[in-house]
Amino acid sequence: MPSIREGGNEVIVPEPSRTKTEPARALLAVADLRVAFRQDANWVPAVDGVSFHIGKGESFALVGESGSGKSVTALSVLRLLPQSGRILGGRAMLGDRDLFALPEFAMSGIRGKRIGIIFQDPMSSLNPVLTVGRQIGEALSLQRGLKGRALKARALELLDHVGLPDPARHFNEYPHQLSGGMRQRAMIAIALAGEPDLLIADEPTTALDVTLQAQILDLLKRLQRDTGMALWLITHDFGVVAELCTRVAVMRAGKIIEQNGRGFFEGPEHPYSRELLAAMPRLDARLRDSEVDFDDKAVDARNPFLRASGGGTVDLTEGGERLASAMSRDGIKKSPLDLPRLAPSSVGSRMERPEREGIKAPLLEVRDFKVHYPIKKGIFQRTVDTVRAVDGVSFSLERGETLALVGESGCGKTTLGKGLLNLIKPSGGRVRFDGEDIAGLKGEARRKRCAEMQIIFQDPYSSMNPRMIVGDIVEEGLRAQHPGIAAEERRERVEDLLRAVGLPPEARLRYPHEFSGGQRQRICIARALAVEPKLIVCDEPTSALDVSVQAQILRLLRELRERRGLSYLFITHDLAVVAALADRVAVMRRGRIVEMGETRQVLFEPTHAYTRGLLAAVPKLRRTGPSGAP
């Protein structure tokens, strides 16, 4: 069969023939797609014989665990694979055009205009040196031929459509000036600029809070209704699938194992599909039980790194590359949960505070905390206004407690978390950690105290150095805070931490870009745990994870809290995760906490209208049949 090579990707072009899975009037028909990635001298299969179709105006969902090949399938259709990827065979027909047989200049007219894509990681997809308006303008100019005032007007209209609160201001801002949810909305606006026939949405609502998620879902529904656009949704959120899609395909280890219509949620046919549904955290778990509502046995059966015994291999990385783990005969010999404590430094031991009169003081006390940003204009950059990102927040966090901080994107949750760790300079207020005012600490004392306060960032890829291997990334904190530990012991601890978060020890020798979004998030969790902190600020730590890995991480966080007495400030928009993990909930709006209380009370008996609005916006998944009761 003939082949072409472009951009490092070799495409094997098959002879044209129609398969039984390819209807004559499908907008996109993929038949027997096979993709592999080069690993050293070998080619490792990532997509193995995938076939499906998407009709005009249809909503199609491709679901599965991280590393199953979902995103690789979409990138293959657009011929956007990295240099190490190769399409070995199959066909992708857009109408009557075979995408794998087109030259690159013809594909440039397909991407954006005929097929748009919303990438999973907005921070790495957006250009950091161009404003949001400039990037939307480029898409409008290339794909719609707009210029001048018409271009700007359309760009502002798109920003307004995707829910940015102040389009005129955000038009002139850079990606790093936006919150994670705002960056995702800007990415969606760029994808919609070309008015495509098919929109590929790779986790489009991952970084969005529930109200904005509802807005985006409504927007996509309206666009489909008004324009006839088809939607290919790649996600791990079954609630979003139930709200939006008419057909579902479940992918596992590079293959589609089940395709079904709306009946999927009434009773999935494949055991793996039932396991995925069972692994979903449920918002009503608190009404039935204090523990998270998922099937631990079903999750562990697929993850050899969390089993008490046994061995085998696991398919990881975004390209489905196989990282084999030669497990010992007795399974994992030790867990990082059971490792001996790191020896405290002299500075750390001096900073331990005795309990006052037998009463335990809160681990973290925050009083009237503020983070304000001045708005400057004019040639002399005079301050004309102030953005009150965090405006007088007060709360306390006990030892071993989890406080969930929820609210809409842009309400100040992440700013508060970074401000507490002094990653953003606060404008006022007081923070006491372990009985000590951390604002008064300087030099070595402050560095040692900061080791006890770690953060898991929302965007895993941009928070890691792309030039460092994973082992060095996880080990970096140990080297800085505990320089006396031998290199061999550091390596063993890194390997144990990687096992604990569901990655093989061999992953320490690879680079961040070789992993999927969910796997990168697990690496960041391992990095935060490395120095044995007392407090971890978790900024959307499970937003990029599929449901089964999310269940593993939630259980890991619970076990760490129980065994180590860790405290969490858990920033999230997923209220089902809040129900699974949090002891208390604080609801934040426009820089202030509007409601705070026990998790059961806030989720099921909220007193503030804003909290009731958040709960009403949660996508509903009504399950019946073998997968569980509704």
Short mmCIF file of N, CA and C in Angstrom, two decimals, residues 227-348:
data_model
loop_
_atom_site.label_atom_id
_atom_site.label_comp_id
_atom_site.label_asym_id
_atom_site.label_seq_id
_atom_site.Cartn_x
_atom_site.Cartn_y
_atom_site.Cartn_z
N THR A 227 -26.41 25.34 14.01
CA THR A 227 -25.49 25.19 12.88
C THR A 227 -25.44 23.78 12.31
N GLY A 228 -25.99 22.81 13.02
CA GLY A 228 -25.90 21.42 12.56
C GLY A 228 -24.53 20.81 12.80
N MET A 229 -23.71 21.45 13.64
CA MET A 229 -22.36 20.95 13.93
C MET A 229 -22.42 19.62 14.66
N ALA A 230 -21.56 18.70 14.29
CA ALA A 230 -21.43 17.43 15.01
C ALA A 230 -20.41 17.60 16.13
N LEU A 231 -20.56 16.79 17.17
CA LEU A 231 -19.67 16.88 18.34
C LEU A 231 -19.08 15.52 18.64
N TRP A 232 -17.76 15.50 18.75
CA TRP A 232 -17.03 14.30 19.19
C TRP A 232 -16.44 14.64 20.56
N LEU A 233 -17.03 14.09 21.60
CA LEU A 233 -16.64 14.40 22.97
C LEU A 233 -15.72 13.32 23.51
N ILE A 234 -14.55 13.73 23.99
CA ILE A 234 -13.61 12.83 24.66
C ILE A 234 -13.59 13.23 26.13
N THR A 235 -13.99 12.33 26.99
CA THR A 235 -14.14 12.71 28.39
C THR A 235 -14.11 11.50 29.29
N HIS A 236 -13.93 11.76 30.59
CA HIS A 236 -14.10 10.72 31.60
C HIS A 236 -15.30 11.02 32.49
N ASP A 237 -16.02 12.10 32.20
CA ASP A 237 -17.14 12.55 33.03
C ASP A 237 -18.44 12.00 32.45
N PHE A 238 -18.97 10.97 33.06
CA PHE A 238 -20.20 10.36 32.55
C PHE A 238 -21.41 11.27 32.73
N GLY A 239 -21.35 12.19 33.69
CA GLY A 239 -22.43 13.14 33.84
C GLY A 239 -22.56 14.03 32.62
N VAL A 240 -21.42 14.48 32.08
CA VAL A 240 -21.42 15.30 30.87
C VAL A 240 -21.90 14.48 29.68
N VAL A 241 -21.47 13.23 29.60
CA VAL A 241 -21.91 12.36 28.50
C VAL A 241 -23.42 12.19 28.52
N ALA A 242 -23.97 11.95 29.72
CA ALA A 242 -25.42 11.75 29.84
C ALA A 242 -26.19 12.99 29.44
N GLU A 243 -25.63 14.18 29.70
CA GLU A 243 -26.30 15.43 29.38
C GLU A 243 -26.26 15.72 27.89
N LEU A 244 -25.20 15.30 27.20
CA LEU A 244 -24.91 15.86 25.88
C LEU A 244 -24.98 14.87 24.73
N CYS A 245 -24.64 13.61 24.96
CA CYS A 245 -24.37 12.71 23.84
C CYS A 245 -25.49 11.68 23.63
N THR A 246 -25.64 11.31 22.35
CA THR A 246 -26.64 10.31 21.97
C THR A 246 -26.03 8.93 21.78
N ARG A 247 -24.73 8.86 21.53
CA ARG A 247 -24.04 7.58 21.40
C ARG A 247 -22.75 7.59 22.20
N VAL A 248 -22.39 6.43 22.75
CA VAL A 248 -21.21 6.30 23.59
C VAL A 248 -20.37 5.13 23.10
N ALA A 249 -19.05 5.34 23.01
CA ALA A 249 -18.11 4.25 22.73
C ALA A 249 -17.11 4.21 23.89
N VAL A 250 -16.87 3.02 24.41
CA VAL A 250 -15.96 2.84 25.53
C VAL A 250 -14.65 2.25 25.00
N MET A 251 -13.55 2.89 25.35
CA MET A 251 -12.24 2.50 24.83
C MET A 251 -11.37 1.97 25.97
N ARG A 252 -10.65 0.90 25.66
CA ARG A 252 -9.75 0.31 26.65
C ARG A 252 -8.55 -0.28 25.94
N ALA A 253 -7.34 0.10 26.37
CA ALA A 253 -6.09 -0.45 25.82
C ALA A 253 -6.05 -0.37 24.31
N GLY A 254 -6.50 0.78 23.75
CA GLY A 254 -6.40 1.01 22.32
C GLY A 254 -7.51 0.42 21.49
N LYS A 255 -8.52 -0.19 22.11
CA LYS A 255 -9.61 -0.80 21.37
C LYS A 255 -10.95 -0.30 21.90
N ILE A 256 -11.94 -0.23 21.01
CA ILE A 256 -13.30 0.06 21.44
C ILE A 256 -13.97 -1.25 21.81
N ILE A 257 -14.40 -1.35 23.06
CA ILE A 257 -14.95 -2.62 23.55
C ILE A 257 -16.47 -2.60 23.60
N GLU A 258 -17.08 -1.40 23.49
CA GLU A 258 -18.54 -1.33 23.50
C GLU A 258 -18.99 -0.02 22.86
N GLN A 259 -20.01 -0.10 22.02
CA GLN A 259 -20.68 1.07 21.47
C GLN A 259 -22.17 0.92 21.73
N ASN A 260 -22.78 2.00 22.22
CA ASN A 260 -24.17 1.93 22.60
C ASN A 260 -24.80 3.31 22.50
N GLY A 261 -26.11 3.36 22.49
CA GLY A 261 -26.84 4.61 22.48
C GLY A 261 -27.19 5.04 23.89
N ARG A 262 -28.34 5.67 24.07
CA ARG A 262 -28.75 6.13 25.38
C ARG A 262 -28.95 4.98 26.35
N GLY A 263 -29.13 3.77 25.83
CA GLY A 263 -29.29 2.62 26.69
C GLY A 263 -28.04 2.25 27.46
N PHE A 264 -26.92 2.88 27.13
CA PHE A 264 -25.66 2.60 27.84
C PHE A 264 -25.81 2.81 29.33
N PHE A 265 -26.48 3.89 29.74
CA PHE A 265 -26.59 4.22 31.16
C PHE A 265 -27.63 3.36 31.87
N GLU A 266 -28.52 2.73 31.12
CA GLU A 266 -29.50 1.84 31.73
C GLU A 266 -28.91 0.47 32.03
N GLY A 267 -27.92 0.07 31.26
CA GLY A 267 -27.28 -1.21 31.51
C GLY A 267 -26.17 -1.49 30.54
N PRO A 268 -24.95 -1.04 30.80
CA PRO A 268 -23.83 -1.30 29.89
C PRO A 268 -23.57 -2.79 29.76
N GLU A 269 -23.15 -3.21 28.58
CA GLU A 269 -23.00 -4.63 28.29
C GLU A 269 -21.67 -5.18 28.79
N HIS A 270 -20.60 -4.42 28.67
CA HIS A 270 -19.27 -4.94 28.99
C HIS A 270 -18.96 -4.75 30.48
N PRO A 271 -18.33 -5.75 31.13
CA PRO A 271 -17.98 -5.60 32.56
C PRO A 271 -17.12 -4.38 32.84
N TYR A 272 -16.22 -4.06 31.93
CA TYR A 272 -15.35 -2.90 32.13
C TYR A 272 -16.17 -1.61 32.16
N SER A 273 -17.18 -1.50 31.30
CA SER A 273 -18.05 -0.32 31.30
C SER A 273 -18.78 -0.21 32.63
N ARG A 274 -19.23 -1.33 33.16
CA ARG A 274 -19.92 -1.31 34.45
C ARG A 274 -18.97 -0.88 35.57
N GLU A 275 -17.70 -1.29 35.46
CA GLU A 275 -16.72 -0.89 36.47
C GLU A 275 -16.47 0.62 36.43
N LEU A 276 -16.40 1.18 35.23
CA LEU A 276 -16.21 2.62 35.12
C LEU A 276 -17.35 3.38 35.77
N LEU A 277 -18.57 2.94 35.52
CA LEU A 277 -19.72 3.60 36.12
C LEU A 277 -19.72 3.43 37.64
N ALA A 278 -19.31 2.26 38.11
CA ALA A 278 -19.27 2.02 39.55
C ALA A 278 -18.21 2.86 40.25
N ALA A 279 -17.15 3.24 39.52
CA ALA A 279 -16.06 4.02 40.11
C ALA A 279 -16.39 5.49 40.28
N MET A 280 -17.50 5.94 39.70
CA MET A 280 -17.85 7.35 39.79
C MET A 280 -18.21 7.74 41.22
N PRO A 281 -17.60 8.82 41.77
CA PRO A 281 -18.06 9.33 43.05
C PRO A 281 -19.48 9.88 42.91
N ARG A 282 -20.30 9.67 43.92
CA ARG A 282 -21.69 10.09 43.87
C ARG A 282 -21.92 11.21 44.87
N LEU A 283 -22.66 12.22 44.46
CA LEU A 283 -22.96 13.35 45.33
C LEU A 283 -23.77 12.92 46.54
N ASP A 284 -24.60 11.90 46.37
CA ASP A 284 -25.44 11.46 47.48
C ASP A 284 -24.76 10.42 48.36
N ALA A 285 -23.42 10.24 48.20
CA ALA A 285 -22.72 9.26 49.02
C ALA A 285 -22.83 9.61 50.49
N ARG A 286 -22.83 10.89 50.82
CA ARG A 286 -22.90 11.31 52.21
C ARG A 286 -24.23 10.95 52.86
N LEU A 287 -25.27 10.83 52.06
CA LEU A 287 -26.57 10.46 52.62
C LEU A 287 -26.61 8.97 52.99
N ARG A 288 -25.80 8.15 52.29
CA ARG A 288 -25.81 6.72 52.53
C ARG A 288 -24.67 6.27 53.40
N ASP A 289 -23.51 6.93 53.24
CA ASP A 289 -22.32 6.46 53.93
C ASP A 289 -21.32 7.59 53.97
N SER A 290 -20.42 7.56 54.94
CA SER A 290 -19.42 8.62 55.04
C SER A 290 -18.26 8.39 54.09
N GLU A 291 -18.20 7.19 53.50
CA GLU A 291 -17.09 6.89 52.60
C GLU A 291 -17.47 7.20 51.17
N VAL A 292 -16.45 7.33 50.31
CA VAL A 292 -16.68 7.57 48.89
C VAL A 292 -17.38 6.38 48.27
N ASP A 293 -18.25 6.67 47.32
CA ASP A 293 -19.09 5.64 46.72
C ASP A 293 -18.46 5.13 45.43
N PHE A 294 -17.53 4.17 45.55
CA PHE A 294 -17.03 3.50 44.36
C PHE A 294 -16.59 2.10 44.74
N ASP A 295 -16.42 1.28 43.75
CA ASP A 295 -16.11 -0.13 43.95
C ASP A 295 -14.60 -0.30 44.00
N ASP A 296 -14.05 -0.41 45.23
CA ASP A 296 -12.60 -0.55 45.38
C ASP A 296 -12.06 -1.79 44.70
N LYS A 297 -12.78 -2.89 44.80
CA LYS A 297 -12.29 -4.15 44.22
C LYS A 297 -12.20 -4.05 42.71
N ALA A 298 -13.20 -3.40 42.10
CA ALA A 298 -13.17 -3.26 40.64
C ALA A 298 -12.01 -2.39 40.19
N VAL A 299 -11.71 -1.35 40.99
CA VAL A 299 -10.60 -0.45 40.66
C VAL A 299 -9.27 -1.18 40.80
N ASP A 300 -9.09 -1.88 41.94
CA ASP A 300 -7.82 -2.53 42.19
C ASP A 300 -7.53 -3.64 41.19
N ALA A 301 -8.57 -4.27 40.68
CA ALA A 301 -8.38 -5.38 39.75
C ALA A 301 -7.64 -4.95 38.50
N ARG A 302 -7.70 -3.64 38.17
CA ARG A 302 -7.04 -3.16 36.96
C ARG A 302 -5.73 -2.45 37.26
N ASN A 303 -5.35 -2.33 38.54
CA ASN A 303 -4.14 -1.58 38.87
C ASN A 303 -3.21 -2.43 39.72
N PRO A 304 -2.20 -3.06 39.13
CA PRO A 304 -1.32 -3.93 39.89
C PRO A 304 -0.51 -3.19 40.94
N PHE A 305 -0.38 -1.87 40.81
CA PHE A 305 0.46 -1.12 41.75
C PHE A 305 -0.26 -0.82 43.06
N LEU A 306 -1.58 -1.08 43.13
CA LEU A 306 -2.32 -0.90 44.37
C LEU A 306 -2.77 -2.24 44.95
N ARG A 307 -2.37 -3.36 44.32
CA ARG A 307 -2.76 -4.66 44.84
C ARG A 307 -1.80 -5.08 45.94
N ALA A 308 -2.30 -5.87 46.84
CA ALA A 308 -1.44 -6.37 47.93
C ALA A 308 -0.48 -7.43 47.44
N SER A 309 -0.84 -8.11 46.37
CA SER A 309 0.05 -9.14 45.82
C SER A 309 -0.23 -9.30 44.34
N GLY A 310 0.62 -10.04 43.67
CA GLY A 310 0.44 -10.28 42.25
C GLY A 310 1.43 -9.48 41.44
N GLY A 311 1.33 -9.57 40.14
CA GLY A 311 2.25 -8.86 39.28
C GLY A 311 1.67 -8.69 37.91
N GLY A 312 2.50 -8.18 37.01
CA GLY A 312 2.04 -8.00 35.64
C GLY A 312 2.51 -6.71 35.06
N THR A 313 1.85 -6.29 34.01
CA THR A 313 2.20 -5.07 33.32
C THR A 313 0.99 -4.17 33.24
N VAL A 314 1.25 -2.93 32.92
CA VAL A 314 0.14 -1.97 32.81
C VAL A 314 0.44 -1.04 31.65
N ASP A 315 -0.56 -0.73 30.86
CA ASP A 315 -0.42 0.20 29.75
C ASP A 315 -0.61 1.61 30.24
N LEU A 316 0.42 2.42 30.14
CA LEU A 316 0.35 3.80 30.58
C LEU A 316 0.80 4.69 29.44
N THR A 317 0.97 5.97 29.70
CA THR A 317 1.35 7.02 28.79
C THR A 317 0.31 7.26 27.73
N GLU A 318 0.32 8.50 27.21
CA GLU A 318 -0.74 8.93 26.32
C GLU A 318 -0.78 8.12 25.04
N GLY A 319 0.37 7.64 24.58
CA GLY A 319 0.38 6.85 23.37
C GLY A 319 0.15 5.37 23.61
N GLY A 320 -0.21 5.01 24.82
CA GLY A 320 -0.46 3.62 25.12
C GLY A 320 0.83 2.81 25.22
N GLU A 321 1.96 3.51 25.40
CA GLU A 321 3.22 2.78 25.46
C GLU A 321 3.29 1.95 26.73
N ARG A 322 3.81 0.76 26.58
CA ARG A 322 3.78 -0.18 27.70
C ARG A 322 5.00 0.02 28.58
N LEU A 323 4.72 0.36 29.84
CA LEU A 323 5.79 0.45 30.83
C LEU A 323 5.64 -0.77 31.74
N ALA A 324 6.50 -1.75 31.55
CA ALA A 324 6.36 -2.99 32.31
C ALA A 324 6.96 -2.84 33.69
N SER A 325 6.29 -3.37 34.69
CA SER A 325 6.79 -3.36 36.06
C SER A 325 6.98 -4.79 36.53
N ALA A 326 8.22 -5.19 36.73
CA ALA A 326 8.48 -6.55 37.20
C ALA A 326 8.24 -6.57 38.71
N MET A 327 7.03 -6.96 39.11
CA MET A 327 6.67 -6.97 40.52
C MET A 327 7.34 -8.16 41.20
N SER A 328 7.65 -8.01 42.46
CA SER A 328 8.23 -9.12 43.21
C SER A 328 7.18 -10.19 43.45
N ARG A 329 7.62 -11.34 43.89
CA ARG A 329 6.69 -12.46 44.08
C ARG A 329 5.65 -12.12 45.14
N ASP A 330 6.02 -11.32 46.11
CA ASP A 330 5.09 -10.93 47.18
C ASP A 330 4.43 -9.60 46.90
N GLY A 331 4.53 -9.10 45.67
CA GLY A 331 3.92 -7.82 45.33
C GLY A 331 4.81 -6.68 45.78
N ILE A 332 4.22 -5.54 46.03
CA ILE A 332 4.97 -4.37 46.47
C ILE A 332 5.50 -4.62 47.87
N LYS A 333 6.79 -4.47 48.06
CA LYS A 333 7.38 -4.79 49.36
C LYS A 333 6.98 -3.77 50.43
N LYS A 334 6.89 -2.53 50.05
CA LYS A 334 6.51 -1.51 51.04
C LYS A 334 5.81 -0.38 50.33
N SER A 335 5.03 0.31 51.08
CA SER A 335 4.28 1.44 50.55
C SER A 335 4.82 2.71 51.15
N PRO A 336 4.78 3.83 50.41
CA PRO A 336 5.23 5.10 50.99
C PRO A 336 4.40 5.49 52.19
N LEU A 337 3.21 4.89 52.33
CA LEU A 337 2.42 5.18 53.52
C LEU A 337 3.08 4.59 54.76
N ASP A 338 3.87 3.54 54.58
CA ASP A 338 4.48 2.85 55.71
C ASP A 338 5.97 3.13 55.85
N LEU A 339 6.53 3.99 55.02
CA LEU A 339 7.96 4.29 55.11
C LEU A 339 8.29 4.99 56.42
N PRO A 340 9.51 4.78 56.94
CA PRO A 340 9.92 5.54 58.12
C PRO A 340 9.90 7.04 57.82
N ARG A 341 9.58 7.78 58.83
CA ARG A 341 9.55 9.23 58.67
C ARG A 341 10.92 9.76 58.32
N LEU A 342 10.96 10.81 57.50
CA LEU A 342 12.22 11.48 57.25
C LEU A 342 12.69 12.15 58.52
N ALA A 343 13.99 12.11 58.76
CA ALA A 343 14.52 12.72 59.98
C ALA A 343 14.29 14.22 59.95
N PRO A 344 13.71 14.81 61.01
CA PRO A 344 13.47 16.25 61.01
C PRO A 344 14.77 17.02 61.10
N SER A 345 14.81 18.15 60.42
CA SER A 345 16.00 19.01 60.48
C SER A 345 16.03 19.72 61.82
N SER A 346 17.17 20.30 62.14
CA SER A 346 17.30 21.03 63.40
C SER A 346 16.38 22.22 63.44
N VAL A 347 16.24 22.90 62.31
CA VAL A 347 15.34 24.05 62.26
C VAL A 347 13.90 23.59 62.48
N GLY A 348 13.54 22.46 61.83
CA GLY A 348 12.18 21.97 61.97
C GLY A 348 11.88 21.58 63.41
#
